[in-house]
Coordinates of C-alpha atoms in Angstrom, one line a residue:
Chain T
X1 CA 80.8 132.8 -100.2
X2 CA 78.2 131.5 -103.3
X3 CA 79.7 128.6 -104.3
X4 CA 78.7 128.4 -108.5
X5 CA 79.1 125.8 -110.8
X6 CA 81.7 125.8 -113.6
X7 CA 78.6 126.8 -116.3
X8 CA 77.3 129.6 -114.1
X9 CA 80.8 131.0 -113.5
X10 CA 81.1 131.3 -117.1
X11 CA 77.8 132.8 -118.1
X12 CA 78.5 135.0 -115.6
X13 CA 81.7 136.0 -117.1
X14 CA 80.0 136.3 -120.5
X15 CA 80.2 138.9 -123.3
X16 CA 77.0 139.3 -124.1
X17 CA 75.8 139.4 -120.1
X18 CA 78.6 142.3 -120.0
X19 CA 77.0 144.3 -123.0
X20 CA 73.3 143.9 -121.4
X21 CA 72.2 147.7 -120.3
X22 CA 71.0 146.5 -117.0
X23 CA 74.1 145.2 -116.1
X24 CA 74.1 143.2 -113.2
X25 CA 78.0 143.4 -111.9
X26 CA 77.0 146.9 -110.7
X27 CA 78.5 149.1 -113.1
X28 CA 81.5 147.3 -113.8
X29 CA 82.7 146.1 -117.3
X30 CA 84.9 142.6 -117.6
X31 CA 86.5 141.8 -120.9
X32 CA 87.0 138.8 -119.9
X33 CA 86.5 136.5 -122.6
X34 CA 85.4 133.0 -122.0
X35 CA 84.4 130.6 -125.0
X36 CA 82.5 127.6 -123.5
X37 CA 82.5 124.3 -126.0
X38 CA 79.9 122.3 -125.2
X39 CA 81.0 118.9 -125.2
X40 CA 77.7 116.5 -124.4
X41 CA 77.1 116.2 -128.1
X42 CA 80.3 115.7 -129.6
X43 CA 80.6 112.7 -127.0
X44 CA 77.0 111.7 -128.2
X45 CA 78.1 111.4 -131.7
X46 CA 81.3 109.7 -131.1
X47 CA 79.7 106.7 -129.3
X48 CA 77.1 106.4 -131.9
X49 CA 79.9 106.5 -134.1
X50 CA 82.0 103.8 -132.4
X51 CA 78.3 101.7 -131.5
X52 CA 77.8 101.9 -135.8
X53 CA 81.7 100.4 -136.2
X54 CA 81.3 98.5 -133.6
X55 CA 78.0 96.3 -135.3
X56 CA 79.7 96.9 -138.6
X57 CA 82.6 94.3 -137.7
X58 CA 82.3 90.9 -139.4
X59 CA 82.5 88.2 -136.8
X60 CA 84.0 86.1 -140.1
X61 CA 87.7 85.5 -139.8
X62 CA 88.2 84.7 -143.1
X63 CA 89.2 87.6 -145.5
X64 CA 89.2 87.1 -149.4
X65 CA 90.6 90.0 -151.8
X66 CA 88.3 91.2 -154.0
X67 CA 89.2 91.9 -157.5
X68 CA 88.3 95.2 -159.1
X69 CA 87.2 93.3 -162.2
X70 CA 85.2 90.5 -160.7
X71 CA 81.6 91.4 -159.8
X72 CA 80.1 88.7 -157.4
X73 CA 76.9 87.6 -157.8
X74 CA 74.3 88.2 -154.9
X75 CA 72.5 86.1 -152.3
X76 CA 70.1 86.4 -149.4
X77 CA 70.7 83.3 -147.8
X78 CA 74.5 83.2 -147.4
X79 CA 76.4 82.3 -144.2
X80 CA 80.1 83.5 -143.1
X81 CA 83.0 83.0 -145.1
X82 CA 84.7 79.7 -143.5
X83 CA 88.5 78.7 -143.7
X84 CA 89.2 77.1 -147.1
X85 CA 91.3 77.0 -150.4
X86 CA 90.6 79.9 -151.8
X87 CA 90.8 79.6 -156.5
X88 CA 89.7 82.4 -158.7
X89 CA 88.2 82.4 -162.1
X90 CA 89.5 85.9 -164.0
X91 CA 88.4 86.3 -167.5
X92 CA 89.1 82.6 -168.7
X93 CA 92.1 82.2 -166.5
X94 CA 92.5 80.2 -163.0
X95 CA 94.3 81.2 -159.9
X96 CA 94.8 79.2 -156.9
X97 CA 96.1 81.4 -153.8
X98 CA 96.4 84.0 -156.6
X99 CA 99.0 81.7 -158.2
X100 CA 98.4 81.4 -162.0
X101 CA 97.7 77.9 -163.2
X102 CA 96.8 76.3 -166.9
X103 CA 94.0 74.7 -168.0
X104 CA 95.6 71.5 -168.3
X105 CA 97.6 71.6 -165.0
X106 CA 94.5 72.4 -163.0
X107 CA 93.9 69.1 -161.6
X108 CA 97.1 68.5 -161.0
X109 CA 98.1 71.3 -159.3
X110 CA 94.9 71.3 -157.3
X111 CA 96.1 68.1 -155.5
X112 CA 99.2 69.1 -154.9
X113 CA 97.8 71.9 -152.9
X114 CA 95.1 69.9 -151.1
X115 CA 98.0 67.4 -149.9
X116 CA 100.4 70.5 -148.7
X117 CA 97.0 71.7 -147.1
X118 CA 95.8 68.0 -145.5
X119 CA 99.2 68.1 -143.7
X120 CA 99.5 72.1 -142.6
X121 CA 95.8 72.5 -141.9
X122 CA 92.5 70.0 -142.2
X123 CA 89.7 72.3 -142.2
X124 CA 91.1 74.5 -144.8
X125 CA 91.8 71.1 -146.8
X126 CA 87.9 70.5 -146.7
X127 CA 86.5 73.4 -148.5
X128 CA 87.2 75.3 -151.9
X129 CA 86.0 78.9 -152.3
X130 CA 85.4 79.9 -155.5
X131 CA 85.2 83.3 -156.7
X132 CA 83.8 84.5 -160.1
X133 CA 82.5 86.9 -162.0
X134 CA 78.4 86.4 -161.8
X135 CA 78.3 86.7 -165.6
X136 CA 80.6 84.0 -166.6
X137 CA 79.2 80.8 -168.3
X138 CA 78.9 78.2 -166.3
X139 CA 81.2 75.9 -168.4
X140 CA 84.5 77.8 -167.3
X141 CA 83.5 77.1 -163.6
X142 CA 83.1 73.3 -164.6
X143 CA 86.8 72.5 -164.5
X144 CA 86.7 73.7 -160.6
X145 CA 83.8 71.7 -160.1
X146 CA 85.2 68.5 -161.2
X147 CA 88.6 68.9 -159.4
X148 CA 87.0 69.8 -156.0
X149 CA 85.2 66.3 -156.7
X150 CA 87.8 64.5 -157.7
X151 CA 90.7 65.7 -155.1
X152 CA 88.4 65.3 -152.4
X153 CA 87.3 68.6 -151.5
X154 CA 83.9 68.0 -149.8
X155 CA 82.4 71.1 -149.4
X156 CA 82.6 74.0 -152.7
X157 CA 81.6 77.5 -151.1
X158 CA 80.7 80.3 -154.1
X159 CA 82.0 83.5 -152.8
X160 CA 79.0 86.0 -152.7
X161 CA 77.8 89.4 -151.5
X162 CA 75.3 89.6 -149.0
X163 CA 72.1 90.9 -150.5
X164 CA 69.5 92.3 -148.3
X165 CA 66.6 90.3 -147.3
X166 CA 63.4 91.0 -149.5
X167 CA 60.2 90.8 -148.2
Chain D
X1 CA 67.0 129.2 -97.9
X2 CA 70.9 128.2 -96.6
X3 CA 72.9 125.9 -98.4
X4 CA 73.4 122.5 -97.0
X5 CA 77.3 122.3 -96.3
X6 CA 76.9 118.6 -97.8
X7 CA 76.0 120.0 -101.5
X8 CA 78.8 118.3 -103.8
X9 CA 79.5 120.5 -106.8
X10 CA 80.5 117.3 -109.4
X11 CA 82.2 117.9 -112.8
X12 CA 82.6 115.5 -114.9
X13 CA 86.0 115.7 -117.6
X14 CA 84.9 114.4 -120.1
X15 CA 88.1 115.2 -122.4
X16 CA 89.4 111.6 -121.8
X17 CA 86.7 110.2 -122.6
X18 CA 86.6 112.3 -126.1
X19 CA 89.8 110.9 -126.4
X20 CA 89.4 107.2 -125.9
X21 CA 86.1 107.8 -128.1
X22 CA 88.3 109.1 -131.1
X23 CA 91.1 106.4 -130.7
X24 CA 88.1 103.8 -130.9
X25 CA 87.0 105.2 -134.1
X26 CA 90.4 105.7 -135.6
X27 CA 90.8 101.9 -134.8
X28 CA 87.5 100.9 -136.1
X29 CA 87.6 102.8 -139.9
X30 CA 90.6 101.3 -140.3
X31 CA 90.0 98.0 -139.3
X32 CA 86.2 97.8 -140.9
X33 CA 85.3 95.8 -143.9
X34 CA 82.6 97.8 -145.5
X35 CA 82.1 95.3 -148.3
X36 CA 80.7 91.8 -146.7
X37 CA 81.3 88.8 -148.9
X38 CA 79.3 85.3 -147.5
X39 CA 79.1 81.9 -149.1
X40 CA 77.0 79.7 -150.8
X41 CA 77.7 76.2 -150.1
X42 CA 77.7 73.0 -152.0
X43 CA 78.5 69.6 -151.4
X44 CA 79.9 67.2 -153.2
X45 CA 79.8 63.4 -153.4
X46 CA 83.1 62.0 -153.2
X47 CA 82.2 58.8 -154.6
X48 CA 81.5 56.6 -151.5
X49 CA 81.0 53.0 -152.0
X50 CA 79.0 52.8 -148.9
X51 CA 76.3 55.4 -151.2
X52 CA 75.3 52.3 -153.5
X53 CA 73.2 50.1 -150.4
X54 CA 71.6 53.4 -148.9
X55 CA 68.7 54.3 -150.6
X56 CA 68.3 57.6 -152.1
X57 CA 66.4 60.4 -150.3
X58 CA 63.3 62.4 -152.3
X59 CA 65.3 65.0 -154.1
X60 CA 64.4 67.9 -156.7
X61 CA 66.5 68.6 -160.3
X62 CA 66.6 71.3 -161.2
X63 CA 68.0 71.5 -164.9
X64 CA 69.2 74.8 -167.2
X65 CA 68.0 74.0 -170.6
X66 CA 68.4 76.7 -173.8
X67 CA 66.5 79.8 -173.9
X68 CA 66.4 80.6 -170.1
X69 CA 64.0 77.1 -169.2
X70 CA 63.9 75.2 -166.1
X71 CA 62.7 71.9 -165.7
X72 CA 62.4 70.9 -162.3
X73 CA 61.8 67.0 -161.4
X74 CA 61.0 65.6 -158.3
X75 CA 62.9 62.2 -158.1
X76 CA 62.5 59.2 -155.3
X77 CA 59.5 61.1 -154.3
X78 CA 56.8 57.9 -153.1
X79 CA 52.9 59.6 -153.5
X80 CA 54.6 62.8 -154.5
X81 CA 51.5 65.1 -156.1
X82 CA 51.3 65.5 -159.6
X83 CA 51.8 68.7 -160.1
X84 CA 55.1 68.4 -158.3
X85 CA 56.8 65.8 -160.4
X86 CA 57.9 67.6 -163.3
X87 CA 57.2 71.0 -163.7
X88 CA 59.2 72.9 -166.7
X89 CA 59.7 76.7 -166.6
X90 CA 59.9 79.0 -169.7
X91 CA 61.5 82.1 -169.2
X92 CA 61.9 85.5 -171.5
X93 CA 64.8 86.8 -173.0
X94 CA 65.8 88.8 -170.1
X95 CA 66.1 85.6 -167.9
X96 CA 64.5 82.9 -166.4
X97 CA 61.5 82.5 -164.8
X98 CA 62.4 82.8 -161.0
X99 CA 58.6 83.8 -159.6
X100 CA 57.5 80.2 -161.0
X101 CA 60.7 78.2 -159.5
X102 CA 60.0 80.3 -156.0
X103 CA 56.1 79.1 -156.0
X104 CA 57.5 75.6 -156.5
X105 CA 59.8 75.8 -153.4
X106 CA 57.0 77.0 -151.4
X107 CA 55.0 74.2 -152.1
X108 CA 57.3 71.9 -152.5
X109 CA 58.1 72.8 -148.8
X110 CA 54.4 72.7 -148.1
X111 CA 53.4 69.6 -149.3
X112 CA 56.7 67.7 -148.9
X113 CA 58.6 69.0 -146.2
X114 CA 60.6 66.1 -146.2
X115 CA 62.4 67.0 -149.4
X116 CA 65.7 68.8 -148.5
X117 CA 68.2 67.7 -151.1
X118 CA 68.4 69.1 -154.4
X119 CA 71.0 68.5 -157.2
X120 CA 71.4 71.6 -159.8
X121 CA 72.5 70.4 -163.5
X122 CA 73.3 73.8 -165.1
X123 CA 74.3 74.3 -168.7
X124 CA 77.3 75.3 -170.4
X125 CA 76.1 78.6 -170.7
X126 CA 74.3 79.2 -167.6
X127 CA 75.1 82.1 -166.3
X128 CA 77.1 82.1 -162.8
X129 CA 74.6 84.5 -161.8
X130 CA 71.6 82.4 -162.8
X131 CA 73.2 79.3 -160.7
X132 CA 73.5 81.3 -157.3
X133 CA 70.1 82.7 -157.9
X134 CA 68.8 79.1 -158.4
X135 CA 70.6 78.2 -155.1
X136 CA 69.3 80.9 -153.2
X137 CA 66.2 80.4 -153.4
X138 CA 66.4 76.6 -152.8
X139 CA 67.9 77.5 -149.4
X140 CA 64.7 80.6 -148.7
X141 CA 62.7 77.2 -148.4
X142 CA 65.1 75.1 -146.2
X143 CA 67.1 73.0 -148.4
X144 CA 69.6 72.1 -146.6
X145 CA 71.6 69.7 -149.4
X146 CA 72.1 71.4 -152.6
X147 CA 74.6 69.7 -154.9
X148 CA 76.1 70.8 -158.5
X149 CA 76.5 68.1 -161.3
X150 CA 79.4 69.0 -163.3
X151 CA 79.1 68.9 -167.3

């Protein structure tokens, strides 16, 4: 008894091997219809699919939402987002941990947050991300400025997109 | 020619694998962020009394004037070259002149690559844009300190 593979059983079995004039099953028509999917290159473009995802994944564990009306500006040389307070500047108007807060109760406000955050979590106490639209002025970024200074945030981070490298 | 009896027809199923393969991808679009946000970092002095006895390292200002200029000063500098210690930019209407403060860096890093602090004094109507641009290219050239005076 030939033993045959799976693939030559099937071509065997074929339509179009039945309808060739020099038949070779001796005479004898099969309507046997087999439909072979070849699955090699689906398999191929799945892992090249999960290999793309895969490098796509920010190793950052930080996550900021963006705002549909706040364009950030660009940079080259930025590193991953880092734990930290996160406060928003949104057409004039400031928002720490998307809370609204005045003008004049910035400051204030702002230290109350860094002592709840000193006492749940230091390194988030540390830093202040700020995110902005890159065509505000810079004086409506200056009140963040000077509390991060003066509430003892050490480190400001400016929230930015990651622009290509140019050579 | 007669078959050897130790011929091993192998098949290989590869419908789990298709399967795993999707679940993977299913997982990964909807766990992917397409849109990859990094940080520029400052810091900030906090006002140290210690600060006063050190003595200050060889930093660069870089200053927003009107009408898109940029002065750039080298400060505590000792046999800093001449046409490093104040070098002022003038820019055009649509912005300023970043080719000129990128040819300082490189030099700067060049022929002082002991200078790595820089403190930015923007203006009120620096643009944020214009601020993170001035940053960036401070940090193509190594500096590793970058602070922001507030207004």
């Amino acid at each position: 008894m030939v033993r045959q593979s799976v693939i030559e059983r099937q071509l065997n079995q074929s339509p179009l091997k039945a309808q060739s004039p020099l038949n070779p099953e001796g005479g004898r028509r099969r309507r046997n219809l087999v439909s072979t999917l070849i699955l090699t290159s689906l398999v191929d473009v799945f892992s090249i699919l999960v290999i793309y995802l895969l490098m796509n994944t920010s190793a950052s564990t930080e996550q900021l939402e963006l705002q549909k009306d706040i364009q950030l500006p660009q940079a080259e040389q930025s590193h991953l987002l880092e734990p930290g307070l996160a406060v928003r500047v949104d057409k004039g108007h400031y928002f720490i941990k998307d809370e609204k807060v005045q003008l004049e109760n910035l400051n204030e406000r702002l230290a109350q947050v860094h002592e709840q955050l000193k006492e749940d979590d230091s390194e988030r106490a540390k830093k202040m991300i700020i995110q902005a639209d890159k065509t505000i002025p810079f004086h409506l970024l200056n009140p963040l400025v000077l509390a991060a200074s003066q509430n003892g945030f050490e480190k400001i981070s400016f929230a930015v997109l990651e622009a290509e490298v140019s050579q | 020619m007669a078959r050897s009896k130790k011929d091993i027809d192998f098949e290989l199923n590869l419908l789990p694998v298709i399967s795993l393969l999707a679940v993977c991808i299913s997982f990964l679009l909807l766990t992917t962020a397409w849109v990859h946000i990094g940080s520029m970092d400052v810091s900030q002095a906090l006002g140290d009394d210690k600060s006063e006895e050190k003595e200050n390292p060889p930093s660069v200002w870089i200053t927003f004037e009107d009408s898109n200029q940029i002065s750039l000063v080298l400060k505590d500098a000792k046999d800093s070259p001449k046409t490093l210690r104040s070098v002022t930019l003038v820019g055009t209407t649509e912005g300023p002149d970043w080719d000129g403060v990128e040819n300082y860096a490189k030099t700067l890093k060049e022929q002082m690559p002991d200078v790595k602090t820089a403190l930015i004094l923007p203006g009120e109507t620096t643009p944020y844009s214009d601020l993170i641009r001035a940053m960036d290219e401070l940090k193509k050239q190594d500096m590793k300190n970058i602070g922001i005076t507030p207004l």
